[in-house]
Coordinates of C-alpha atoms in Angstrom, one line a residue:
X1 CA 95.0 100.5 141.1
X2 CA 95.9 103.8 139.6
X3 CA 99.2 102.6 138.2
X4 CA 100.0 100.4 135.3
X5 CA 101.1 96.9 136.2
X6 CA 103.0 94.7 133.8
X7 CA 101.0 91.5 133.4
X8 CA 102.7 88.2 134.3
X9 CA 101.4 85.3 132.2
X10 CA 100.8 82.1 134.1
X11 CA 102.1 78.9 132.5
X12 CA 99.5 76.6 131.2
X13 CA 96.9 79.1 130.3
X14 CA 95.6 78.9 126.8
X15 CA 96.4 81.7 124.4
X16 CA 93.9 83.2 122.0
X17 CA 90.6 84.3 123.4
X18 CA 91.6 83.3 127.0
X19 CA 95.0 84.9 127.1
X20 CA 94.1 87.9 129.4
X21 CA 93.1 85.3 132.1
X22 CA 96.8 84.3 132.4
X23 CA 97.3 87.4 134.5
X24 CA 96.4 86.5 138.1
X25 CA 94.9 90.0 139.1
X26 CA 92.8 90.1 135.9
X27 CA 91.6 86.6 136.6
X28 CA 90.6 87.2 140.3
X29 CA 88.8 90.4 139.4
X30 CA 87.1 88.8 136.4
X31 CA 85.8 86.0 138.7
X32 CA 84.6 88.5 141.3
X33 CA 82.8 90.5 138.7
X34 CA 81.3 87.3 137.3
X35 CA 79.8 86.6 140.7
X36 CA 78.5 90.2 140.9
X37 CA 76.9 89.9 137.5
X38 CA 75.1 86.7 138.4
X39 CA 73.8 88.4 141.5
X40 CA 72.6 91.4 139.5
X41 CA 70.7 89.2 137.0
X42 CA 69.1 87.3 139.8
X43 CA 67.9 90.5 141.2
X44 CA 66.6 91.7 137.8
X45 CA 64.5 88.6 137.4
X46 CA 63.2 89.0 140.9
X47 CA 62.3 92.7 140.6
X48 CA 60.8 92.4 137.1
X49 CA 58.8 89.3 138.1
X50 CA 57.5 91.1 141.2
X51 CA 56.1 93.8 138.9
X52 CA 55.0 91.7 135.9
X53 CA 51.3 91.8 136.9
X54 CA 51.4 95.6 137.0
X55 CA 51.9 95.8 133.2
X56 CA 54.7 96.5 130.7
X57 CA 55.4 100.0 131.8
X58 CA 56.2 98.9 135.4
X59 CA 58.4 96.0 134.2
X60 CA 60.3 98.4 131.9
X61 CA 60.6 100.8 134.8
X62 CA 63.1 98.4 136.5
X63 CA 65.5 99.0 133.6
X64 CA 64.7 102.7 133.8
X65 CA 65.4 102.9 137.5
X66 CA 68.7 101.0 137.2
X67 CA 69.9 103.0 134.2
X68 CA 68.7 106.5 134.8
X69 CA 71.2 107.4 137.5
X70 CA 73.9 107.3 134.9
X71 CA 72.5 110.4 133.4
X72 CA 73.2 112.2 136.6
X73 CA 76.4 110.6 137.9
X74 CA 78.4 109.1 135.0
X75 CA 80.5 112.1 134.2
X76 CA 81.3 113.0 137.9
X77 CA 82.0 109.3 138.5
X78 CA 84.4 109.1 135.6
X79 CA 86.2 112.2 136.8
X80 CA 86.4 110.8 140.3
X81 CA 87.8 107.6 139.0
X82 CA 90.6 109.5 137.2
X83 CA 91.5 111.4 140.4
X84 CA 91.2 109.1 143.3
X85 CA 92.4 105.6 144.2
X86 CA 90.1 103.4 142.1
X87 CA 90.4 100.4 144.4
X88 CA 89.2 102.4 147.4
X89 CA 86.3 103.9 145.4
X90 CA 85.2 100.5 144.1
X91 CA 85.4 98.8 147.6
X92 CA 83.3 101.6 149.1
X93 CA 80.6 101.4 146.4
X94 CA 80.4 97.6 146.6
X95 CA 79.7 97.7 150.3
X96 CA 77.0 100.4 149.9
X97 CA 75.3 98.4 147.2
X98 CA 75.5 95.2 149.3
X99 CA 73.7 97.0 152.1
X100 CA 71.0 98.2 149.6
X101 CA 70.5 94.7 148.3
X102 CA 70.1 93.3 151.8
X103 CA 67.5 96.0 152.6
X104 CA 65.5 95.0 149.5
X105 CA 65.7 91.4 150.7
X106 CA 64.5 92.3 154.2
X107 CA 61.6 94.3 152.9
X108 CA 60.6 91.5 150.4
X109 CA 60.7 88.9 153.2
X110 CA 58.5 91.2 155.4
X111 CA 56.0 91.6 152.6
X112 CA 56.6 95.4 152.6
X113 CA 58.0 96.1 149.2
X114 CA 55.5 98.0 147.1
X115 CA 56.5 99.1 143.6
X116 CA 57.6 102.7 144.6
X117 CA 59.9 101.3 147.3
X118 CA 61.3 98.6 144.9
X119 CA 61.9 101.2 142.1
X120 CA 63.5 103.7 144.5
X121 CA 65.9 101.2 145.9
X122 CA 66.7 99.9 142.4
X123 CA 67.4 103.6 141.5
X124 CA 69.9 103.7 144.5
X125 CA 71.6 100.6 143.2
X126 CA 71.8 102.3 139.8
X127 CA 73.6 105.1 141.5
X128 CA 76.2 102.6 142.7
X129 CA 76.5 101.2 139.2
X130 CA 77.1 104.7 137.8
X131 CA 79.8 105.4 140.4
X132 CA 81.7 102.1 139.9
X133 CA 81.5 101.3 136.2
X134 CA 83.9 104.0 134.8
X135 CA 86.5 102.8 137.4
X136 CA 86.0 99.1 136.4
X137 CA 86.3 100.0 132.7
X138 CA 89.3 102.2 133.1
X139 CA 91.1 99.4 135.1
X140 CA 91.1 96.9 132.2
X141 CA 93.8 98.3 129.9
X142 CA 96.3 98.5 132.8
X143 CA 96.0 94.8 133.5
X144 CA 96.7 93.4 130.0
X145 CA 99.0 94.2 127.1
X146 CA 97.6 96.5 124.4
X147 CA 97.3 93.7 121.9
X148 CA 95.0 91.8 124.4
X149 CA 92.6 94.7 125.1
X150 CA 90.1 93.6 122.5
X151 CA 90.2 90.0 124.0
X152 CA 89.9 91.4 127.5
X153 CA 86.9 93.4 126.4
X154 CA 85.4 90.3 124.8
X155 CA 86.0 88.4 128.1
X156 CA 84.2 91.1 129.9
X157 CA 81.2 90.6 127.6
X158 CA 81.6 86.8 128.1
X159 CA 81.6 87.5 131.9
X160 CA 78.4 89.5 131.7
X161 CA 76.6 87.2 129.3
X162 CA 77.6 83.9 130.9
X163 CA 76.1 85.5 134.0
X164 CA 73.1 86.3 131.9
X165 CA 72.8 82.6 131.1
X166 CA 73.2 81.5 134.7
X167 CA 71.8 84.4 136.7
X168 CA 68.3 84.5 135.3
X169 CA 67.9 80.8 135.5
X170 CA 69.1 80.8 139.1
X171 CA 66.9 83.8 139.8
X172 CA 63.8 82.1 138.2
X173 CA 64.5 79.0 140.4
X174 CA 64.8 81.1 143.6
X175 CA 61.6 83.1 142.7
X176 CA 59.7 79.8 142.2
X177 CA 61.0 77.8 145.1
X178 CA 62.1 80.3 147.8
X179 CA 60.7 83.8 146.9
X180 CA 61.8 87.0 145.4
X181 CA 63.7 88.1 148.6
X182 CA 66.4 85.5 148.1
X183 CA 67.3 87.0 144.7
X184 CA 68.1 90.3 146.4
X185 CA 70.0 88.6 149.2
X186 CA 72.1 86.7 146.7
X187 CA 73.0 89.9 145.0
X188 CA 74.1 91.4 148.3
X189 CA 76.4 88.5 148.9
X190 CA 77.9 88.9 145.4
X191 CA 78.7 92.6 146.1
X192 CA 80.5 91.6 149.3
X193 CA 82.5 89.0 147.4
X194 CA 83.7 91.7 145.0
X195 CA 84.6 94.0 147.8
X196 CA 86.7 91.2 149.4
X197 CA 88.5 90.5 146.1
X198 CA 89.4 94.2 145.7
X199 CA 90.5 94.5 149.3
X200 CA 92.9 91.5 148.8
X201 CA 94.6 93.2 145.9
X202 CA 97.6 95.3 147.1
X203 CA 98.7 97.3 144.1
X204 CA 100.7 100.4 145.0
X205 CA 99.1 103.7 143.8
X206 CA 101.1 106.0 141.6
X207 CA 100.8 109.6 142.9
X208 CA 101.2 112.6 140.7
X209 CA 103.4 115.6 141.7
X210 CA 101.3 118.0 143.9
X211 CA 101.5 120.8 141.3
X212 CA 100.0 118.5 138.6
X213 CA 97.0 117.1 140.5
X214 CA 93.7 118.0 139.1
X215 CA 90.7 119.3 141.0
X216 CA 87.4 117.8 140.3
X217 CA 85.8 120.8 138.6
X218 CA 88.7 121.4 136.3
X219 CA 89.1 117.7 135.7
X220 CA 85.5 117.4 134.6
X221 CA 86.0 120.3 132.2
X222 CA 89.2 118.7 130.9
X223 CA 87.3 115.4 130.2
X224 CA 84.6 117.2 128.3
X225 CA 87.1 119.2 126.3
X226 CA 89.0 116.0 125.4
X227 CA 85.9 114.3 124.1
X228 CA 84.8 117.3 122.1
X229 CA 88.2 117.4 120.4
X230 CA 88.7 113.7 119.8
X231 CA 87.0 112.7 116.5
X232 CA 87.6 109.0 117.0
X233 CA 86.0 109.0 120.5
X234 CA 83.0 111.1 119.3
X235 CA 82.4 108.7 116.4
X236 CA 82.3 105.7 118.7
X237 CA 79.9 107.4 121.1
X238 CA 77.7 108.4 118.2
X239 CA 77.4 104.9 116.9
X240 CA 76.7 103.7 120.5
X241 CA 73.9 106.3 120.7
X242 CA 72.3 105.0 117.5
X243 CA 72.4 101.3 118.6
X244 CA 71.4 101.2 122.2
X245 CA 67.9 102.7 122.3
X246 CA 66.6 100.2 119.7
X247 CA 68.6 97.3 121.1
X248 CA 67.2 97.7 124.7
X249 CA 63.7 96.8 123.5
X250 CA 64.7 93.1 123.8
X251 CA 65.7 93.4 127.5
X252 CA 62.9 95.8 128.4
X253 CA 60.0 93.7 126.8
X254 CA 61.3 90.1 127.1
X255 CA 59.5 89.5 130.4
X256 CA 56.2 90.6 128.8
X257 CA 56.9 88.5 125.7
X258 CA 57.6 85.5 127.9
X259 CA 54.4 85.8 129.9
X260 CA 51.8 87.2 127.6
X261 CA 53.0 86.1 124.1
X262 CA 54.7 82.8 124.8
X263 CA 52.8 81.7 128.0
X264 CA 56.0 81.1 130.0
X265 CA 56.5 81.4 133.8
X266 CA 59.5 82.7 135.7
X267 CA 61.8 79.7 134.9
X268 CA 60.9 80.0 131.2
X269 CA 61.7 83.7 131.2
X270 CA 65.0 82.9 132.8
X271 CA 65.7 80.3 130.1
X272 CA 65.1 82.8 127.4
X273 CA 67.6 85.2 129.0
X274 CA 69.9 82.2 129.3
X275 CA 69.7 81.6 125.6
X276 CA 71.0 85.1 125.0
X277 CA 73.9 84.4 127.3
X278 CA 74.7 81.1 125.6
X279 CA 74.8 83.0 122.3
X280 CA 77.1 85.7 123.7
X281 CA 79.5 83.1 125.0
X282 CA 79.6 81.5 121.6
X283 CA 80.0 84.9 120.0
X284 CA 83.1 85.6 122.0
X285 CA 84.9 82.8 120.3
X286 CA 83.5 83.8 116.8
X287 CA 84.4 87.5 117.3
X288 CA 88.1 87.4 116.9
X289 CA 88.2 85.5 113.5
X290 CA 85.2 87.4 112.3
X291 CA 86.8 90.8 113.1
X292 CA 90.1 89.6 111.5
X293 CA 88.2 88.8 108.4
X294 CA 85.7 91.6 108.2
X295 CA 87.3 94.4 110.2
X296 CA 85.7 96.4 113.0
X297 CA 83.2 98.4 110.9
X298 CA 81.7 95.5 109.0
X299 CA 81.5 93.4 112.2
X300 CA 79.6 96.2 113.9
X301 CA 77.2 96.6 111.0
X302 CA 76.6 92.9 110.6
X303 CA 76.0 92.6 114.4
X304 CA 73.4 95.5 114.3
X305 CA 71.5 93.9 111.4
X306 CA 71.6 90.5 113.0
X307 CA 70.2 91.9 116.3
X308 CA 67.5 93.7 114.3
X309 CA 66.5 90.3 112.7
X310 CA 66.3 88.7 116.2
X311 CA 63.9 91.4 117.5
X312 CA 61.8 91.0 114.3
X313 CA 61.5 87.2 114.9
X314 CA 60.3 87.9 118.5
X315 CA 57.7 90.3 117.0
X316 CA 56.4 87.5 114.7
X317 CA 56.7 84.2 116.5
X318 CA 54.4 82.4 118.9
X319 CA 56.8 79.6 119.5
X320 CA 59.0 79.5 122.6
X321 CA 61.5 77.3 120.8
X322 CA 61.9 79.6 117.8
X323 CA 62.2 82.5 120.2
X324 CA 65.0 80.7 122.1
X325 CA 66.9 79.8 119.0
X326 CA 66.6 83.4 117.7
X327 CA 67.9 84.7 121.1
X328 CA 71.0 82.6 120.8
X329 CA 71.7 84.5 117.6
X330 CA 70.8 87.7 119.5
X331 CA 73.6 87.0 122.0
X332 CA 76.1 86.6 119.2
X333 CA 75.0 89.9 117.7
X334 CA 75.0 91.7 121.0
X335 CA 78.5 90.7 121.9
X336 CA 79.7 91.6 118.4
X337 CA 78.4 95.1 118.6
X338 CA 79.3 95.9 122.2
X339 CA 82.8 94.4 122.1
X340 CA 83.6 96.2 118.9
X341 CA 82.5 99.6 120.4
X342 CA 84.0 99.1 123.8
X343 CA 87.3 97.7 122.7
X344 CA 87.8 100.4 120.1
X345 CA 87.2 103.0 122.7
X346 CA 89.6 101.5 125.2
X347 CA 92.3 101.2 122.4
X348 CA 91.8 104.9 121.7
X349 CA 91.6 106.6 125.1
X350 CA 94.9 107.6 126.9
X351 CA 95.3 106.6 130.5
X352 CA 95.0 110.1 132.0
X353 CA 91.5 110.6 130.7
X354 CA 90.3 107.0 130.3
X355 CA 87.7 106.9 133.0
X356 CA 86.2 110.2 131.9
X357 CA 86.1 109.1 128.2
X358 CA 84.5 105.8 129.3
X359 CA 82.0 107.8 131.4
X360 CA 80.7 109.6 128.3
X361 CA 80.3 106.2 126.7
X362 CA 78.5 104.9 129.8
X363 CA 76.3 108.0 129.8
X364 CA 75.2 107.3 126.3
X365 CA 74.9 103.5 126.9
X366 CA 73.0 103.5 130.1
X367 CA 71.1 106.7 129.2
X368 CA 70.1 105.1 126.0
X369 CA 68.9 102.1 127.9
X370 CA 66.8 104.3 130.2
X371 CA 65.3 106.3 127.3
X372 CA 64.7 103.2 125.1
X373 CA 63.1 101.2 127.9
X374 CA 60.8 104.0 128.7
X375 CA 60.0 104.5 125.0
X376 CA 59.3 100.8 124.2
X377 CA 57.5 100.2 127.5
X378 CA 55.1 103.1 126.6
X379 CA 54.6 101.9 123.0
X380 CA 53.9 98.4 124.2
X381 CA 51.4 99.7 126.8
X382 CA 49.5 101.7 124.1
X383 CA 50.0 99.7 120.9
X384 CA 51.0 96.2 122.0
X385 CA 54.3 94.3 122.5
X386 CA 54.6 93.1 118.9
X387 CA 54.3 96.5 117.2
X388 CA 56.8 97.9 119.7
X389 CA 59.3 95.1 118.8
X390 CA 58.7 95.7 115.1
X391 CA 59.4 99.4 115.5
X392 CA 62.6 98.7 117.5
X393 CA 63.9 96.3 114.8
X394 CA 63.3 99.0 112.1
X395 CA 65.3 101.5 114.2
X396 CA 68.2 99.1 114.4
X397 CA 68.3 98.7 110.6
X398 CA 68.6 102.5 110.3
X399 CA 71.3 102.5 113.0
X400 CA 73.3 99.8 111.0
X401 CA 73.1 101.9 107.8
X402 CA 74.8 104.8 109.7
X403 CA 78.1 103.4 108.7
X404 CA 77.7 105.0 105.3
X405 CA 77.7 108.5 106.8
X406 CA 79.7 107.9 110.0
X407 CA 82.3 105.0 109.6
X408 CA 84.5 104.1 112.5
X409 CA 88.1 105.1 112.5
X410 CA 90.6 102.2 112.6
X411 CA 91.4 101.7 116.3
X412 CA 94.7 100.0 115.4
X413 CA 96.1 103.4 114.1
X414 CA 95.5 105.1 117.4
X415 CA 98.5 105.3 119.8
X416 CA 97.3 106.4 123.3
X417 CA 100.6 105.5 125.0
X418 CA 102.2 108.4 127.0
X419 CA 105.2 110.2 125.5
X420 CA 107.5 112.9 126.7
X421 CA 108.2 114.6 123.4
X422 CA 108.0 118.2 124.8
X423 CA 111.2 119.5 126.5
X424 CA 110.9 120.9 130.0
X425 CA 109.8 124.6 129.9
X426 CA 112.5 127.1 131.1
X427 CA 111.3 128.7 134.4
X428 CA 112.6 130.5 137.4
X429 CA 113.7 128.5 140.3
X430 CA 110.3 128.7 142.0
X431 CA 108.2 128.7 138.8
X432 CA 104.9 130.4 138.5
X433 CA 101.9 129.7 140.8
X434 CA 100.1 126.4 139.9
X435 CA 96.9 128.2 139.1
X436 CA 98.5 130.8 136.7
X437 CA 96.7 131.1 133.3
X438 CA 99.3 130.1 130.8
X439 CA 99.9 131.3 127.2
X440 CA 102.1 129.2 124.9
X441 CA 103.5 130.8 121.7
X442 CA 105.2 128.6 119.1
X443 CA 107.0 130.1 116.1
X444 CA 107.4 127.9 112.9
X445 CA 109.5 128.5 109.8
X446 CA 107.9 126.4 106.9
X447 CA 109.9 125.3 103.9
X448 CA 108.8 127.0 100.7
X449 CA 106.1 125.1 98.9
X450 CA 105.0 123.2 102.0
X451 CA 102.6 125.7 103.6
X452 CA 99.4 123.9 102.5
X453 CA 100.7 120.5 103.9
X454 CA 101.8 122.2 107.1
X455 CA 98.4 123.9 107.6
X456 CA 96.7 120.5 107.2
X457 CA 98.8 119.0 109.9
X458 CA 98.3 122.0 112.2
X459 CA 94.5 121.4 112.0
X460 CA 95.1 118.1 113.7
X461 CA 97.6 119.5 116.1
X462 CA 95.1 122.2 117.1
X463 CA 92.6 119.6 118.2
X464 CA 95.4 117.8 120.0
X465 CA 96.3 121.0 122.0
X466 CA 92.6 121.3 123.0
X467 CA 92.3 117.6 123.9
X468 CA 95.2 117.9 126.3
X469 CA 94.3 121.1 128.0
X470 CA 94.1 124.3 125.8
X471 CA 90.8 126.1 126.0
X472 CA 91.7 128.5 123.2
X473 CA 93.9 127.8 120.2
X474 CA 94.9 129.8 117.1
X475 CA 97.3 129.8 114.2
X476 CA 98.5 133.0 112.5
X477 CA 100.6 133.9 109.5
X478 CA 103.1 136.7 109.5
X479 CA 102.0 139.2 106.8
X480 CA 105.6 140.3 106.3
X481 CA 107.0 136.7 106.0
X482 CA 104.7 134.1 104.5
X483 CA 106.8 131.2 105.7
X484 CA 106.6 132.3 109.3
X485 CA 103.5 131.0 111.2
X486 CA 102.7 131.6 114.9
X487 CA 100.7 129.2 117.0
X488 CA 99.2 130.3 120.3
X489 CA 97.2 128.4 122.9
X490 CA 95.9 129.2 126.4
X491 CA 95.7 126.8 129.3
X492 CA 93.7 127.4 132.4
X493 CA 96.6 126.9 134.8
X494 CA 100.4 126.3 134.8
X495 CA 99.8 122.9 136.5
X496 CA 97.6 121.8 133.6
X497 CA 100.2 122.9 131.2
X498 CA 102.8 120.8 133.1
X499 CA 100.4 117.9 132.8
X500 CA 100.5 118.4 129.0
X501 CA 104.3 118.1 129.1
X502 CA 104.5 115.1 131.5
X503 CA 101.3 113.1 131.2
X504 CA 98.9 114.0 128.4
X505 CA 100.9 113.8 125.2
X506 CA 100.3 110.5 123.4
X507 CA 102.1 108.6 120.6
X508 CA 99.4 109.8 118.2
X509 CA 100.0 113.5 119.2
X510 CA 103.8 113.1 118.9
X511 CA 103.4 111.5 115.4
X512 CA 101.4 114.5 114.2
X513 CA 104.0 116.9 115.6
X514 CA 106.8 114.9 113.9
X515 CA 105.1 115.2 110.5
X516 CA 104.7 118.9 111.0
X517 CA 108.3 119.4 112.0
X518 CA 109.5 117.6 108.9
X519 CA 108.0 120.5 106.9
X520 CA 110.1 123.1 108.8
X521 CA 113.5 124.7 108.0
X522 CA 114.5 124.8 111.7
X523 CA 113.1 123.6 115.0
X524 CA 110.1 125.6 116.3
X525 CA 110.8 128.3 118.9
X526 CA 108.6 128.2 122.1
X527 CA 107.7 130.9 124.6
X528 CA 105.8 130.3 127.8
X529 CA 104.0 133.2 129.5
X530 CA 101.6 133.6 132.4
X531 CA 98.9 136.2 133.0
X532 CA 100.3 139.5 134.3
X533 CA 100.6 139.5 138.1
X534 CA 100.8 135.7 138.3
X535 CA 104.6 135.2 137.5

């Protein structure tokens, strides 16, 4: 699971939006996750319907309990997914979540599932979600070619939203005809099915040399340092943070809208969620031509505005049919926004830090859901459901207008593929200890008249050094020789600097260095040194 497998297309599979499903491994895991998503939506319907008589705040609390663990575990989970065998991690988490779901079912059947117990066990399942999601997300780019990542991301959204169309309807049926406990039991079975699919996948792991393996504390710091020094990643995370808190109002308040505003029962609520899923499936086919025509930024902005319009309709209408039609449009807008953000992030992140970068995205996504659900649940409890929906729609309009100040970078210009542009450092036979603090000094001779252009390139290179491992970076001019500049950067350990050489340099980093070298009179001279007493 930790290696990169070359996909082998299967004959007969359609191209276009379905092309990633030509890979057998991607297809099996996609189907397993589809079953798991159906189970999760069944459980959501059961849990929220069990609490609907307690008021909007309790209903919204289900989303809070499921999302809040990400605030605590997303970053450690992303770090763990970059360090251990992702397949083993995922299998373990699926089994634990299955056991939790079966416990919920047993308590529901026994009539001993009060709200505190329900929310506590939902929180436990949220912990499983937090531990597994970065590994699932990081897996996707290794299964399909780079030019199919956006389509694979869209298929992931189709997976979730087709399950959203089927799961709630099935959950509503089970609640009406068999009882809430069966929604929990069905979710447990779905987790076991995913664990079996993962166990049947025998992909050999790729092990790093012992001297380059990261420890979890240092790896967590490296992931944080990467995100801080990656403008493309930061911009995507910011736009996600602006979108999610307002968008979650639909999911948090729809059960209350269905019951109190539209007079629907559990099957009707499931049908409304199904309408969102139908729209999302349709949106997956519209997304590729729409993005080709408008580009990622305009697609994201249009999706946010469309989603705001849907929430505004829910705030105004008393007709279940109008609400259902609007929610189909909401599914289209939802998949347009999330696929644009998620695919752009996966196209940007390099493999060595992918799960950690996605964990930051997950932290903002799920944390925004928790905060937004709590916010809109509280507003609905005090002011009413319709004012809460109107306020959420207004917040989404403001989020859409953020493109004026914070436009997305073009993901197509990012090249996260690994390169080996740096030559091996000259060392003694044994080399320094792996934990030796390392200083790298690079001397440049700039062609006359090119200093300003060189300094501009070095600003980008400085961020590159810090993304890949440097905790301190500087550039200095020789006062006796204006064309001589000296770059220095410090790395916590020799092993981490070796990782810079062998694993962390990307095509984007190498392209920046090539532009800078073109402004020099001779190749740069490099010196490696370790802290005194560590050589």
